[in-house]
mmCIF file of C-alpha atoms and ligand atoms in Angstrom:
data_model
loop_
_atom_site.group_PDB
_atom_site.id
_atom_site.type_symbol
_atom_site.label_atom_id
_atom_site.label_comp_id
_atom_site.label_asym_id
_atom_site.label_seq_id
_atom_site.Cartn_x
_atom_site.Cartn_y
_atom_site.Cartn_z
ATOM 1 C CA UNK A 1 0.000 0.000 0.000
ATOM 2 C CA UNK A 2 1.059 3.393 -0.653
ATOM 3 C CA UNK A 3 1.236 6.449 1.897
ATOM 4 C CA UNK A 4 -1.320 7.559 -0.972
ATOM 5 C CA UNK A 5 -3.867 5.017 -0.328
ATOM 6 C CA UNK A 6 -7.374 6.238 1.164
ATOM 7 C CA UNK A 7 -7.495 5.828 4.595
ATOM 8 C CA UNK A 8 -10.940 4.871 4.133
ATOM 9 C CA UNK A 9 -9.795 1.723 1.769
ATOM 10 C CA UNK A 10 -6.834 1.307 3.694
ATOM 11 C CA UNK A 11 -8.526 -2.070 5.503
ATOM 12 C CA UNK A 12 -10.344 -3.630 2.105
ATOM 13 C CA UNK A 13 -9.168 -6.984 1.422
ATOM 14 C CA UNK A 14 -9.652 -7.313 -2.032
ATOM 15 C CA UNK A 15 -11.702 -10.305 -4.141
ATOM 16 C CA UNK A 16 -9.790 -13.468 -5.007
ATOM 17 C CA UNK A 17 -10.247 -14.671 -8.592
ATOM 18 C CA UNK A 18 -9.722 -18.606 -9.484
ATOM 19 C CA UNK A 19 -5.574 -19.158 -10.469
ATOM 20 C CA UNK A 20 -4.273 -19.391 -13.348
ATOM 21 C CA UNK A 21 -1.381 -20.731 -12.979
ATOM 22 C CA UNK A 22 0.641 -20.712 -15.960
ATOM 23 C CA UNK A 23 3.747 -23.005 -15.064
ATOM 24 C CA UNK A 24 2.236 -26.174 -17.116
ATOM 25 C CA UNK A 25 -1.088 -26.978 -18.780
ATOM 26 C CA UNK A 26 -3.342 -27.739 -16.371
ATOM 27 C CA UNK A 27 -6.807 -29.401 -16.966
ATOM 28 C CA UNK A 28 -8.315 -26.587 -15.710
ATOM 29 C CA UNK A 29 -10.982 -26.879 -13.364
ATOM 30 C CA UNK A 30 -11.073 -23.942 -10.893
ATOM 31 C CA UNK A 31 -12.992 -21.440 -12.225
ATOM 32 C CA UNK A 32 -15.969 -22.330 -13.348
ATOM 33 C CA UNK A 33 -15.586 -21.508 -17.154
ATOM 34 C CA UNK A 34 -17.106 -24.098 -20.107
ATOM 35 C CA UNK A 35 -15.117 -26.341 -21.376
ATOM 36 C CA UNK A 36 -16.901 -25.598 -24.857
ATOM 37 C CA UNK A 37 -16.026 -22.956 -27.257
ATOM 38 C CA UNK A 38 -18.489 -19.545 -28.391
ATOM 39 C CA UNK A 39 -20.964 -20.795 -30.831
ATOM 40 C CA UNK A 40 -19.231 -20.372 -34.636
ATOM 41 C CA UNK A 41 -21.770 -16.896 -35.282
ATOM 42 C CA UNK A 42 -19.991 -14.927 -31.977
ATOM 43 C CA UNK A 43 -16.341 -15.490 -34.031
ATOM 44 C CA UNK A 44 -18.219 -14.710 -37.538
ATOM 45 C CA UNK A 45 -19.432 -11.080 -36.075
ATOM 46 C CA UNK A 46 -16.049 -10.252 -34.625
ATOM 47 C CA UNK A 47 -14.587 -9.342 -38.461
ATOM 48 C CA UNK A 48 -12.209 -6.864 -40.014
ATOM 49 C CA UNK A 49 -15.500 -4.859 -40.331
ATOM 50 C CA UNK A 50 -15.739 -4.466 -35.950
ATOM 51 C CA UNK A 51 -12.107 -3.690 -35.868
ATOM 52 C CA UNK A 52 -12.652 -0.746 -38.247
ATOM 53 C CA UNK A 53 -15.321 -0.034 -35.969
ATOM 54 C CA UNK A 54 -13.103 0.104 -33.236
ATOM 55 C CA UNK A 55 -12.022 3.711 -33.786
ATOM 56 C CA UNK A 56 -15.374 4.559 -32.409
ATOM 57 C CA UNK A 57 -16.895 4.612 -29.053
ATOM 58 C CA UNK A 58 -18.869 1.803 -28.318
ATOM 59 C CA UNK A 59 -22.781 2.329 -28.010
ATOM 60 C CA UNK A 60 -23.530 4.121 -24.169
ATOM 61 C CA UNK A 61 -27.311 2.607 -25.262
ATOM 62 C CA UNK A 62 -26.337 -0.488 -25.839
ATOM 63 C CA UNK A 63 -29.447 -0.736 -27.495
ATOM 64 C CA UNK A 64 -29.126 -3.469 -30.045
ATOM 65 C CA UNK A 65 -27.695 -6.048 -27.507
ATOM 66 C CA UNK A 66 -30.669 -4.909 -24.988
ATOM 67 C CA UNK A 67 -32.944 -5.424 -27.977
ATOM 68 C CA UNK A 68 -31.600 -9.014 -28.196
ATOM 69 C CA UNK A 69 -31.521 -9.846 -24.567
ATOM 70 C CA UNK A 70 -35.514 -8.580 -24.287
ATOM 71 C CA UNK A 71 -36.521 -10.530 -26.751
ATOM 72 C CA UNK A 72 -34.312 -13.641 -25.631
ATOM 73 C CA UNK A 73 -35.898 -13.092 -21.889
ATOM 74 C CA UNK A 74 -39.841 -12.168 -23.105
ATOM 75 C CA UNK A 75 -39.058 -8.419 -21.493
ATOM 76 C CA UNK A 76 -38.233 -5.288 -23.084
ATOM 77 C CA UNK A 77 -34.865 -2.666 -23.783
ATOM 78 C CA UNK A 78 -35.890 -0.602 -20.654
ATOM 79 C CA UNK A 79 -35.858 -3.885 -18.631
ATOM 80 C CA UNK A 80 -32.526 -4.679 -19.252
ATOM 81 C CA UNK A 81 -29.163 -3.391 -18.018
ATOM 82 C CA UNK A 82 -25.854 -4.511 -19.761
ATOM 83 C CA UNK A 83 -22.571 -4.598 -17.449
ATOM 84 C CA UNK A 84 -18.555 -5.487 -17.963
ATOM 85 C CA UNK A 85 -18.895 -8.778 -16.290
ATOM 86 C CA UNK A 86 -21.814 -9.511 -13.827
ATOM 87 C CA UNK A 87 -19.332 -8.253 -11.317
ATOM 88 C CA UNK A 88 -19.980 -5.376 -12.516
ATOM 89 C CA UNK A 89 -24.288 -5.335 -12.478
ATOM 90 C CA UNK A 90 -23.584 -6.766 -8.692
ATOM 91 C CA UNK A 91 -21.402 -4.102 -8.028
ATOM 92 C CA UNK A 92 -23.002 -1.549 -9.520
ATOM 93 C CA UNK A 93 -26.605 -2.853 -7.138
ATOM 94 C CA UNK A 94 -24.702 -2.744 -3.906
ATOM 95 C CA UNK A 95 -23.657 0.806 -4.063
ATOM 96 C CA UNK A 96 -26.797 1.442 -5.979
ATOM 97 C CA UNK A 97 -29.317 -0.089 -2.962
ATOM 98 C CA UNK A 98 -26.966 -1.000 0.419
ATOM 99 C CA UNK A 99 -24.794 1.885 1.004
ATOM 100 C CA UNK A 100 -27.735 4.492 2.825
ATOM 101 C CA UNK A 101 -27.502 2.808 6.053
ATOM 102 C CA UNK A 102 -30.191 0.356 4.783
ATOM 103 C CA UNK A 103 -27.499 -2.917 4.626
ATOM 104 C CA UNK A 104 -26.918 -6.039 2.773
ATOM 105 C CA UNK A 105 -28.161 -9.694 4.048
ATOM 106 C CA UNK A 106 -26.571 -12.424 2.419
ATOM 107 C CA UNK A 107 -25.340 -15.789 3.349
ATOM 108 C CA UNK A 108 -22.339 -17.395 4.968
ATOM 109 C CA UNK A 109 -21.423 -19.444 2.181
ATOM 110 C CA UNK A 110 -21.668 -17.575 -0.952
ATOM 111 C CA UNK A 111 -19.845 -16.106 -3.415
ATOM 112 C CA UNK A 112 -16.996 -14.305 -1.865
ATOM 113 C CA UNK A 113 -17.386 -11.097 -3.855
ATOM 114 C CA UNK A 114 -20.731 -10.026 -1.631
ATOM 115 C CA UNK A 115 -18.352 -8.940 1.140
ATOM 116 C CA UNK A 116 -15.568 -7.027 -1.144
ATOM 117 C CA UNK A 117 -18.470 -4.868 -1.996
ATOM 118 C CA UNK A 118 -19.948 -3.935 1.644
ATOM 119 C CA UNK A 119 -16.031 -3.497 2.929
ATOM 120 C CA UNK A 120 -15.623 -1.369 -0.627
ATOM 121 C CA UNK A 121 -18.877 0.958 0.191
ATOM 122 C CA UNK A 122 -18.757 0.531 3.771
ATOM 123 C CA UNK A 123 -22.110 -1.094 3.937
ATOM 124 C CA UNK A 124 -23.593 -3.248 7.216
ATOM 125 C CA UNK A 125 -23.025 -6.764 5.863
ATOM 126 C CA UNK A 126 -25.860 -8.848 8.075
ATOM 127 C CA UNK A 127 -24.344 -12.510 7.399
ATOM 128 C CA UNK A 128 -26.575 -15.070 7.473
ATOM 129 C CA UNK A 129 -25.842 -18.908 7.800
ATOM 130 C CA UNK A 130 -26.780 -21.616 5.657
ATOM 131 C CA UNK A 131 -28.747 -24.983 7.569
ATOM 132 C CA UNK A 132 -26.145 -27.898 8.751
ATOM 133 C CA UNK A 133 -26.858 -29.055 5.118
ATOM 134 C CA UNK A 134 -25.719 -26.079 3.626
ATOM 135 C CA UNK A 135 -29.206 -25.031 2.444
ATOM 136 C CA UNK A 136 -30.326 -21.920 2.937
ATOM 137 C CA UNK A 137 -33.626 -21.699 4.611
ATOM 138 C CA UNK A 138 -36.192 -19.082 3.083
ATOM 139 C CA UNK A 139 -37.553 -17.132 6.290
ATOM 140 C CA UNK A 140 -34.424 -16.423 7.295
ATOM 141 C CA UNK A 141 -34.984 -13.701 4.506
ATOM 142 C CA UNK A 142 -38.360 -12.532 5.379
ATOM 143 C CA UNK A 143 -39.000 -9.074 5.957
ATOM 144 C CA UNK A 144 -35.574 -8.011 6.153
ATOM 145 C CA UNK A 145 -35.272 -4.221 5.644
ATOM 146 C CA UNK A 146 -31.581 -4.694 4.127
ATOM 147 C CA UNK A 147 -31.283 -5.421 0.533
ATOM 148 C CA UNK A 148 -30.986 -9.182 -0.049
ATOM 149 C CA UNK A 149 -28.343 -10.462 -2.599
ATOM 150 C CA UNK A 150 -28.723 -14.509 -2.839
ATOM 151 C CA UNK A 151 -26.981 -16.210 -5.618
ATOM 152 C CA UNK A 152 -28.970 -19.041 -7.060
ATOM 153 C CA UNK A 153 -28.286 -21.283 -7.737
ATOM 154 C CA UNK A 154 -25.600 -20.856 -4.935
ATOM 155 C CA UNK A 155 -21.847 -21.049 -5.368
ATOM 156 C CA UNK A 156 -19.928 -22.908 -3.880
ATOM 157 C CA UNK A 157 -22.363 -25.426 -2.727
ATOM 158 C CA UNK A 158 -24.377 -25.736 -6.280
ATOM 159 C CA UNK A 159 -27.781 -26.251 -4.041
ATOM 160 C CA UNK A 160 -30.539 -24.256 -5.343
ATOM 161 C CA UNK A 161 -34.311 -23.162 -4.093
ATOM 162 C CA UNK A 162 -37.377 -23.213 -6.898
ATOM 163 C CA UNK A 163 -38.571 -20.015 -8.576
ATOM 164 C CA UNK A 164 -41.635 -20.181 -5.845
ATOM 165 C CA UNK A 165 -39.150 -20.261 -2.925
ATOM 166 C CA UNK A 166 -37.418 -16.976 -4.201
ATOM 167 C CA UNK A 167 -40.941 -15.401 -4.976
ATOM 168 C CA UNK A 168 -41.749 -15.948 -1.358
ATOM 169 C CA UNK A 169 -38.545 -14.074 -0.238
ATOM 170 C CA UNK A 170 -39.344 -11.301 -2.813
ATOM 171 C CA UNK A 171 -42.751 -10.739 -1.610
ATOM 172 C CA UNK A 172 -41.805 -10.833 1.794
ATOM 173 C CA UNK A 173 -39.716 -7.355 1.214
ATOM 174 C CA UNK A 174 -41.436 -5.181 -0.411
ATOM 175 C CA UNK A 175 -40.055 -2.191 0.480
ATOM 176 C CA UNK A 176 -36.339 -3.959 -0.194
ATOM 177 C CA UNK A 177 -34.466 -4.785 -3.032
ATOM 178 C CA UNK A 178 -34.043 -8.346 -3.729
ATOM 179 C CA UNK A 179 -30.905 -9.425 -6.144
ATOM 180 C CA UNK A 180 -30.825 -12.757 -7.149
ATOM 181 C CA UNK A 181 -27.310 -13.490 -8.897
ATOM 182 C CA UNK A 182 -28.300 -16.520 -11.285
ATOM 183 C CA UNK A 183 -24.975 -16.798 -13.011
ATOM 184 C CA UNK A 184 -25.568 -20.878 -12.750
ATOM 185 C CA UNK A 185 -29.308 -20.460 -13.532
ATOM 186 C CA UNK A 186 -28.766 -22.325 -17.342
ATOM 187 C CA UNK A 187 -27.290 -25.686 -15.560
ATOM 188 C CA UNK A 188 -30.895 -27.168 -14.000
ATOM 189 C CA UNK A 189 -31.946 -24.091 -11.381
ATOM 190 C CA UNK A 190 -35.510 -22.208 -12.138
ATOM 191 C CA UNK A 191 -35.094 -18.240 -12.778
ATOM 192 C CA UNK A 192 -36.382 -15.943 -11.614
ATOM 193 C CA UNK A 193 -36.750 -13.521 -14.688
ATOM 194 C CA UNK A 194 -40.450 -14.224 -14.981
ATOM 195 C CA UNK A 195 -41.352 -13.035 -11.746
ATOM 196 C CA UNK A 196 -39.515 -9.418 -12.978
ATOM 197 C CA UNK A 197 -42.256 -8.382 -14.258
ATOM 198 C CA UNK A 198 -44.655 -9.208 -11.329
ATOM 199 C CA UNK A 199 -42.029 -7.351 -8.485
ATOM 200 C CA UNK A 200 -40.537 -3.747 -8.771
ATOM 201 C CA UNK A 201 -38.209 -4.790 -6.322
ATOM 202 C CA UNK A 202 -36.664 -7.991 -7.622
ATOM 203 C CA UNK A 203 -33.342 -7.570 -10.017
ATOM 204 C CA UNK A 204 -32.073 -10.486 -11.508
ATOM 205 C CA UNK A 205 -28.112 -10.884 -12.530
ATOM 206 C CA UNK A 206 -26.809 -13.129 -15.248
ATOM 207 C CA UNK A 207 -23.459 -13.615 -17.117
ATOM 208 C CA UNK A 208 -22.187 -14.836 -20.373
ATOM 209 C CA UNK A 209 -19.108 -15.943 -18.324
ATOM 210 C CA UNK A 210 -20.735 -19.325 -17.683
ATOM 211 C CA UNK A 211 -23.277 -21.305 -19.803
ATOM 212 C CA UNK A 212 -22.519 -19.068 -23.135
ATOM 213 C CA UNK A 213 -18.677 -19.378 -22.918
ATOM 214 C CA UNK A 214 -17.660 -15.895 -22.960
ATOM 215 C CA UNK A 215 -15.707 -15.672 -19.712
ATOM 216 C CA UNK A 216 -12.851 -13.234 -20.986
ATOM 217 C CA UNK A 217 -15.135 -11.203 -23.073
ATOM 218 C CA UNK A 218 -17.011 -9.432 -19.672
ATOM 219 C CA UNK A 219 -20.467 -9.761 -20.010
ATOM 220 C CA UNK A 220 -23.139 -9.864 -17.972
ATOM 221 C CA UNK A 221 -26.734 -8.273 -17.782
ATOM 222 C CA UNK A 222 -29.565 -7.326 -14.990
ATOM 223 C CA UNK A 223 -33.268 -7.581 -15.777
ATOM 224 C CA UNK A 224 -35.766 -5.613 -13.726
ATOM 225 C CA UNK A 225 -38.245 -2.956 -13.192
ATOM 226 C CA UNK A 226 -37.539 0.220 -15.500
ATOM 227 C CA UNK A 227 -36.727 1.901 -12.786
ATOM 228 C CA UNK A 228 -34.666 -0.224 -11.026
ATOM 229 C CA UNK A 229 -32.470 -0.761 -14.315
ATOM 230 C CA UNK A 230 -32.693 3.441 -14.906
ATOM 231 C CA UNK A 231 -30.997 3.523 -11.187
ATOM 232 C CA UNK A 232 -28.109 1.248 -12.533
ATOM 233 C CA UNK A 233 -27.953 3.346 -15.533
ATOM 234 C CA UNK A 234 -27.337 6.084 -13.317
ATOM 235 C CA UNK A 235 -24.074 4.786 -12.040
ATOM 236 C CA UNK A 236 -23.154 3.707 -15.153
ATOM 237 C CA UNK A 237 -23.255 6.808 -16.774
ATOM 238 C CA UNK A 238 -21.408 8.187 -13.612
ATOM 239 C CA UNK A 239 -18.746 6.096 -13.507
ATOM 240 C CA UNK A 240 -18.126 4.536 -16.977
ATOM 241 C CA UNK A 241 -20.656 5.203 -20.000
ATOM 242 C CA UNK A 242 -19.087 2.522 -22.699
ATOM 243 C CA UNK A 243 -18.443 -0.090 -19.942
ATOM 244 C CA UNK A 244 -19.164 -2.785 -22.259
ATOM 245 C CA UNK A 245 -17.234 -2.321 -25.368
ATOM 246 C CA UNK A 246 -18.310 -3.102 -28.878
ATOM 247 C CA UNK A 247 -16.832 -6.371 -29.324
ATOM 248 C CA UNK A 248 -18.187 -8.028 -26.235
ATOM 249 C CA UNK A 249 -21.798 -6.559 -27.659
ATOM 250 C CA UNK A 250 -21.496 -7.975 -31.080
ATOM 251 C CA UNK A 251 -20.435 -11.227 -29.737
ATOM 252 C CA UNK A 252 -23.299 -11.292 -26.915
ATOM 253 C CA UNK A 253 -26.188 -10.277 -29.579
ATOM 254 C CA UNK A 254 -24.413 -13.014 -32.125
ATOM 255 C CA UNK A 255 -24.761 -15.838 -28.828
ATOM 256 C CA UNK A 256 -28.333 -15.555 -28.618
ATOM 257 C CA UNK A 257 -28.672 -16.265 -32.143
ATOM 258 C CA UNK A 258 -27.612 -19.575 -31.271
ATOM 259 C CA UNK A 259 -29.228 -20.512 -27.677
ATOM 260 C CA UNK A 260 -29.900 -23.628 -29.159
ATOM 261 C CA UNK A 261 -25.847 -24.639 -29.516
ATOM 262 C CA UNK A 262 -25.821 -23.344 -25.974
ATOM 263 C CA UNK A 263 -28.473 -25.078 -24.615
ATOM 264 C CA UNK A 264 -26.886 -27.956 -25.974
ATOM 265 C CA UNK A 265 -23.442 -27.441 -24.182
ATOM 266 C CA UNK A 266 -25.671 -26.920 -21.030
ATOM 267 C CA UNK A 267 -26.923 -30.600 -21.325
ATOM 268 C CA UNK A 268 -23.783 -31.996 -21.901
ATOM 269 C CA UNK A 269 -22.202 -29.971 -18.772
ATOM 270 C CA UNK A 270 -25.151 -31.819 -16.275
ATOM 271 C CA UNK A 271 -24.773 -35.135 -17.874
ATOM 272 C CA UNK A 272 -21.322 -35.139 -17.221
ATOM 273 C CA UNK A 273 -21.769 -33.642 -13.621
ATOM 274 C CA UNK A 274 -24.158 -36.418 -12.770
ATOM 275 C CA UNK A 275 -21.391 -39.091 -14.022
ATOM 276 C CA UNK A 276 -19.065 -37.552 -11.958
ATOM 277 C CA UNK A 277 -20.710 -37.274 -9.211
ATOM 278 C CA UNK A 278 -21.593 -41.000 -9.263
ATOM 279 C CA UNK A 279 -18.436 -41.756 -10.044
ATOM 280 C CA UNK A 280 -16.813 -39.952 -6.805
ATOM 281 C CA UNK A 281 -19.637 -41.397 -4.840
ATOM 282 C CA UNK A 282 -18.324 -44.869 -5.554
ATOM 283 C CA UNK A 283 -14.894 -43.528 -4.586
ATOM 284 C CA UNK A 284 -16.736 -42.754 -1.118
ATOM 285 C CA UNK A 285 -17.169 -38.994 -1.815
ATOM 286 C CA UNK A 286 -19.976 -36.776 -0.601
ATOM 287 C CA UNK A 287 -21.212 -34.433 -3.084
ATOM 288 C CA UNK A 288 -23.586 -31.902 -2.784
ATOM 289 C CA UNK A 289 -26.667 -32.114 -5.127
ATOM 290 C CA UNK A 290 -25.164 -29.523 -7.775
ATOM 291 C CA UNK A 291 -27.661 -27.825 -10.132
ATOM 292 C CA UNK A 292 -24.746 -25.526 -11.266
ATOM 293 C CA UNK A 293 -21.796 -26.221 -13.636
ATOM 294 C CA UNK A 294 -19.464 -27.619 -10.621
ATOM 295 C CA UNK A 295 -20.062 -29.672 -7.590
ATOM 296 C CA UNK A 296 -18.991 -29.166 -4.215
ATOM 297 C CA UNK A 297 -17.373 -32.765 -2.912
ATOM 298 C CA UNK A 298 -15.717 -33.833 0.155
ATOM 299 C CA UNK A 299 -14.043 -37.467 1.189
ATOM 300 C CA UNK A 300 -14.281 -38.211 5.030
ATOM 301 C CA UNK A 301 -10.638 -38.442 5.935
ATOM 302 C CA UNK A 302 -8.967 -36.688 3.146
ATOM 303 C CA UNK A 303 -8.703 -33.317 3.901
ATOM 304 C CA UNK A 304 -9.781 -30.480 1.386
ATOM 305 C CA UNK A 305 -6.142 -28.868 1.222
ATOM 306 C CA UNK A 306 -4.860 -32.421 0.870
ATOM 307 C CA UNK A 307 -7.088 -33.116 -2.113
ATOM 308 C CA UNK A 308 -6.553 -29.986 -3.965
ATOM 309 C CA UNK A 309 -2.830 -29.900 -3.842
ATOM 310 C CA UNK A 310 -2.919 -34.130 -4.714
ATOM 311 C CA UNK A 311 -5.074 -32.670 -7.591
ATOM 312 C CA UNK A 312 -2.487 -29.685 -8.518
ATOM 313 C CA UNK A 313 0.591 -31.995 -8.349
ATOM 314 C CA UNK A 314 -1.193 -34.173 -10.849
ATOM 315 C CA UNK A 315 -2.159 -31.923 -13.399
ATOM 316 C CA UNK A 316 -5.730 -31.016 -12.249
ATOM 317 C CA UNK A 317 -6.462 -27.469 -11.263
ATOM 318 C CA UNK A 318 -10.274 -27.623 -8.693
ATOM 319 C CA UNK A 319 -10.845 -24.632 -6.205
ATOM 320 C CA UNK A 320 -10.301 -25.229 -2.298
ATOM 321 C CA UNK A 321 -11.311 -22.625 -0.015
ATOM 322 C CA UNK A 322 -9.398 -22.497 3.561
ATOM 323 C CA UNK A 323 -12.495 -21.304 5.569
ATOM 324 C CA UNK A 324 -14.823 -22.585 7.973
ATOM 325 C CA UNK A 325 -17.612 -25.171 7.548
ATOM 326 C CA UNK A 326 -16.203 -25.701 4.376
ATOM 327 C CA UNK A 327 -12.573 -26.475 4.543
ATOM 328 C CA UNK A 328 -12.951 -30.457 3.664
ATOM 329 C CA UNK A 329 -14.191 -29.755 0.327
ATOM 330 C CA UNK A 330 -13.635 -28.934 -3.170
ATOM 331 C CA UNK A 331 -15.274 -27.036 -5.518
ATOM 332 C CA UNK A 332 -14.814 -28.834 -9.418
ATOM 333 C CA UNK A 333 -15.932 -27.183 -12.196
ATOM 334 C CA UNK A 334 -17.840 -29.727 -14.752
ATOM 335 C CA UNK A 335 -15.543 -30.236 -17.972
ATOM 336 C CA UNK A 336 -15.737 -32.699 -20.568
ATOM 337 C CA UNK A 337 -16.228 -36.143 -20.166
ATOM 338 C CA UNK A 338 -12.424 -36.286 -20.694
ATOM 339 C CA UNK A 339 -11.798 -34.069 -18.457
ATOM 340 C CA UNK A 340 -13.393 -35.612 -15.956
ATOM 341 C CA UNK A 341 -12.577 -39.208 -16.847
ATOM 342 C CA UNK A 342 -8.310 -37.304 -16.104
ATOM 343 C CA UNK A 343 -9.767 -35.944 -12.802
ATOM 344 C CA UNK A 344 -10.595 -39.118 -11.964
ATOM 345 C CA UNK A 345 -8.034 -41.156 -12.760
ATOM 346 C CA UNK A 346 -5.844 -38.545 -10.280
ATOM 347 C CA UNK A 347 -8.210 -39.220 -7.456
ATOM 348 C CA UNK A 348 -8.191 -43.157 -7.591
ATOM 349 C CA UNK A 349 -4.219 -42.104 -7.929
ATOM 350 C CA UNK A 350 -4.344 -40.199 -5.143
ATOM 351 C CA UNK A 351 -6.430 -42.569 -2.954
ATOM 352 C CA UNK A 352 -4.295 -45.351 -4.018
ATOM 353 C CA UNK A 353 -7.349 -47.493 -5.304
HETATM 354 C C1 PLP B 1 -18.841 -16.363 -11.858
HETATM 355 C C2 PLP B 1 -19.827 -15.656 -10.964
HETATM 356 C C3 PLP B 1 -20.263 -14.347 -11.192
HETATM 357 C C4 PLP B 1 -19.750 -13.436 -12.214
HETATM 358 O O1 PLP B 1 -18.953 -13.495 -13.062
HETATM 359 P P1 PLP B 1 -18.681 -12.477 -14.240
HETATM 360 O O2 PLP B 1 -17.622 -13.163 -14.967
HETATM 361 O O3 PLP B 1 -18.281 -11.166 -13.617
HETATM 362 O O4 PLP B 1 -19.960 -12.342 -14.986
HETATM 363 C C5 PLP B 1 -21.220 -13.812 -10.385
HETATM 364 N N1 PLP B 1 -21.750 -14.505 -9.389
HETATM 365 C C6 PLP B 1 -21.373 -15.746 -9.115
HETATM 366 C C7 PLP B 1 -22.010 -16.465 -7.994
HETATM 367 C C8 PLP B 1 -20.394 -16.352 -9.887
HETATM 368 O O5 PLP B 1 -19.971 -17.581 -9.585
#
C-alpha cells in the first residue's frame, strides 16, 4: 500500500479470482468456465469490419444487444441493463441499494465477492448462515429491511431453491431490493426472470461468463423494473458510459442467435456432472446435489487442502477454499467427459485405489 492510499480503503481486502497458474497446462478446473467454445456466429461477427469499428466509441445505449436480450428473456430494452462482467451489475446494485444505512443480508457461504463490496462501500453486511446441510432456509430472509443479494443457484455449494421459494422471499420485502445473482441459472436451477415483471423490487443478474462461454469477453446483464435498471444506468453513466465495449456486444447479440448450440453445451455440462458425481460417490465422496456447472465434494478423511494440492501436483487445477464449515471440500468445475474421466483417474491415484 502506498502512503497515498485512502485511509478509508486502507482495511479492504480485495476479491480473489480462481488461479491461473501458468507453469504447465493444467486441466483446468477452478474457475468455473465451459469447457466448450463460443458458438461459430460470436467469431463470424467479430470481423475486419468491428475492428474498423473500433475507432469509435462503443454504443452508451447499448441498445441493439438490450434489444436481443428482451426478446431472448420475453421483457423489453428498458428492462434490461448490460454490465462489464456480472461483477460489474452486482457491483453496480450494492452501491446502488446497500450503502444508505439500509445494509446487505446475504449468506455465509456464498460467493466471496458479496463482502468485497460492503467493505468497498462501507455497507452493514448482516451474514446469514446456511442450515447444517448447507441449504439456505427461506424465512431467514423474510421481511428483512436490508437489501438481499442470494446467488442461485448458490456457489460454492451448487444447491438451489425453486422459482416459488425466491418469490416468497421477494414478496416478503417489499419495500427492499431483492438481487438474485443466477450466473448458474442455465445448468438445471428455475429463474427468476419471470417473476420481474410481477415485483418492482426484484433484479435479476446473469453472465455470459458461464453457460454461453464468454468468460474473458465481460459480459453480464440485470433484468428488472424500469426503474430499477434506470438507477443502474445512473451509475453507469457516472462512472463509466461505454463499460461494455463493442466487441463483447457484437459477440453477446451473435450468442443468442444460437441458444440452441448453448443449450446444448448446457446438457452436456449436467450429464457429465451427474457421471461424476456418481463416479466420486463410488470412490466414497460426498457431493452436494449440484444444479450448477461444478459440484462441491468432500471425502471423510482426506482433507480439502490435501485433495486440492494431490489434484495440482497431478495436473488437475479444482478450487479449495481455507475457511470454515467448508474447509474439507472442493469445488470442481464440470468439464468434458475427458476431463473428468483425467480428474478421476488422479483421485483413484491419489487414494491409491
Ligand atoms: C462467476 C460468478 C459471477 C460473475 O462473473 P462475471 O464473470 O463477472 O460475470 C457472479 N456470481 C457468481 C455467484 C459467480 O460464480
Amino acid at each position: 500500500m502506498s502512503q497515498f492510499f485512502s485511509g478509508q480503503l486502507s482495511q479492504l481486502a480485495p476479491y480473489t479470482p480462481g488461479e491461473q497458474p501458468k507453469d504447465k497446462n493444467y486441466v483446468k478446473l477452478n474457475a468455473n468456465e465451459s469447457p466448450y467454445p463460443p458458438s461459430p456466429g460470436v467469431a463470424a461477427a467479430l470481423n475486419a469490419r468491428e475492428v474498423d469499428g473500433l475507432r469509435l466509441y462503443s454504443d452508451a445505449t447499448a441498445i441493439e444487444l438490450k434489444t436481443a436480450l428482451a426478446s431472448q428473456y420475453g421483457v423489453r430494452p428498458e428492462n434490461v441493463f448490460v454490465s462489464n462482467g456480472s461483477d460489474e451489475a452486482l457491483n453496480f446494485a450494492f452501491l446502488a441499494y446497500a450503502t444508505d444505512g439500509r445494509g446487505a443480508a446475504f449468506a455465509d457461504l456464498t460467493y466471496s465477492f458479496y463482502p468485497v463490496f460492503c467493505d468497498l462501500y462501507h455497507i452493514q453486511a448482516d451474514v446469514i448462515p446456511l442450515k447444517e446441510d448447507f441449504s439456505l432456509d427461506p424465512r431467514d430472509y423474510y421481511g428483512r429491511n436490508q437489501t438481499i443479494v442470494i446467488a442461485n443457484p448458490n456457489a460454492p455449494t451448487g444447491l438451489a431453491l425453486s422459482r416459488d421459494e425466491m418469490e416468497e422471499i421477494v414478496k416478503a420485502n417489499p419495500d427492499s431490493v431483492v438481487v438474485v445473482d443466477e450466473a448458474y441459472v442455465d445448468f438445471g436451477g428455475e429463474s427468476c426472470v419471470p417473476l420481474t415483471q410481477k415485483y418492482p423490487n426484484l433484479l435479476v443478474v446473469q453472465t455470459y461468463s458461464k453457460s454461453r462461454s464468454m468468460a474473458g469477453a465481460r459480459l453480464g446483464y440485470a433484468i428488472g423494473n424500469a426503474s430499477l435498471i434506470q438507477d443502474l444506468e445512473t451509475i453507469k453513466f457516472s462512472t463509466n458510459p461505454f463499460n461494455v465495449n463493442q466487441l463483447t456486444m457484437k459477440a453477446g447479440a451473435a450468442a443468442l442467435a444460437e441458444q440452441s448450440y448453448y443449450d446444448g453445451n448446457c446438457q452436456k455440462i449436467m450429464e457429465t456432472r451427474d457421471y461424476t458425481t456418481r463416479e466420486l460417490e463410488k470412490l466414497g465422496f460426498t457431493v452436494l446435489p449440484s444444479k450448477t456447472n461444478f459440484i462441491f465434494a468432500k471425502k471423510p478423511g482426506l482433507a480439502g487442502a490435501a485433495l486440492y494440492q494431490g489434484l495440482k501436483e497431478r495436473g488437475v487445477l479444482v478450487r479449495y477454499f481455507d475457511k470454515d464449515r467448508i474447509r474439507d471440500y472442493n469445488r470442481i468445475t464440470i468439464g468434458t467427459r475427458e476431463q473428468m474421466d483425467i480428474l478421476l483417474e488422479k483421485v483413484r491415484e491419489l487414494l491409491q485405489v
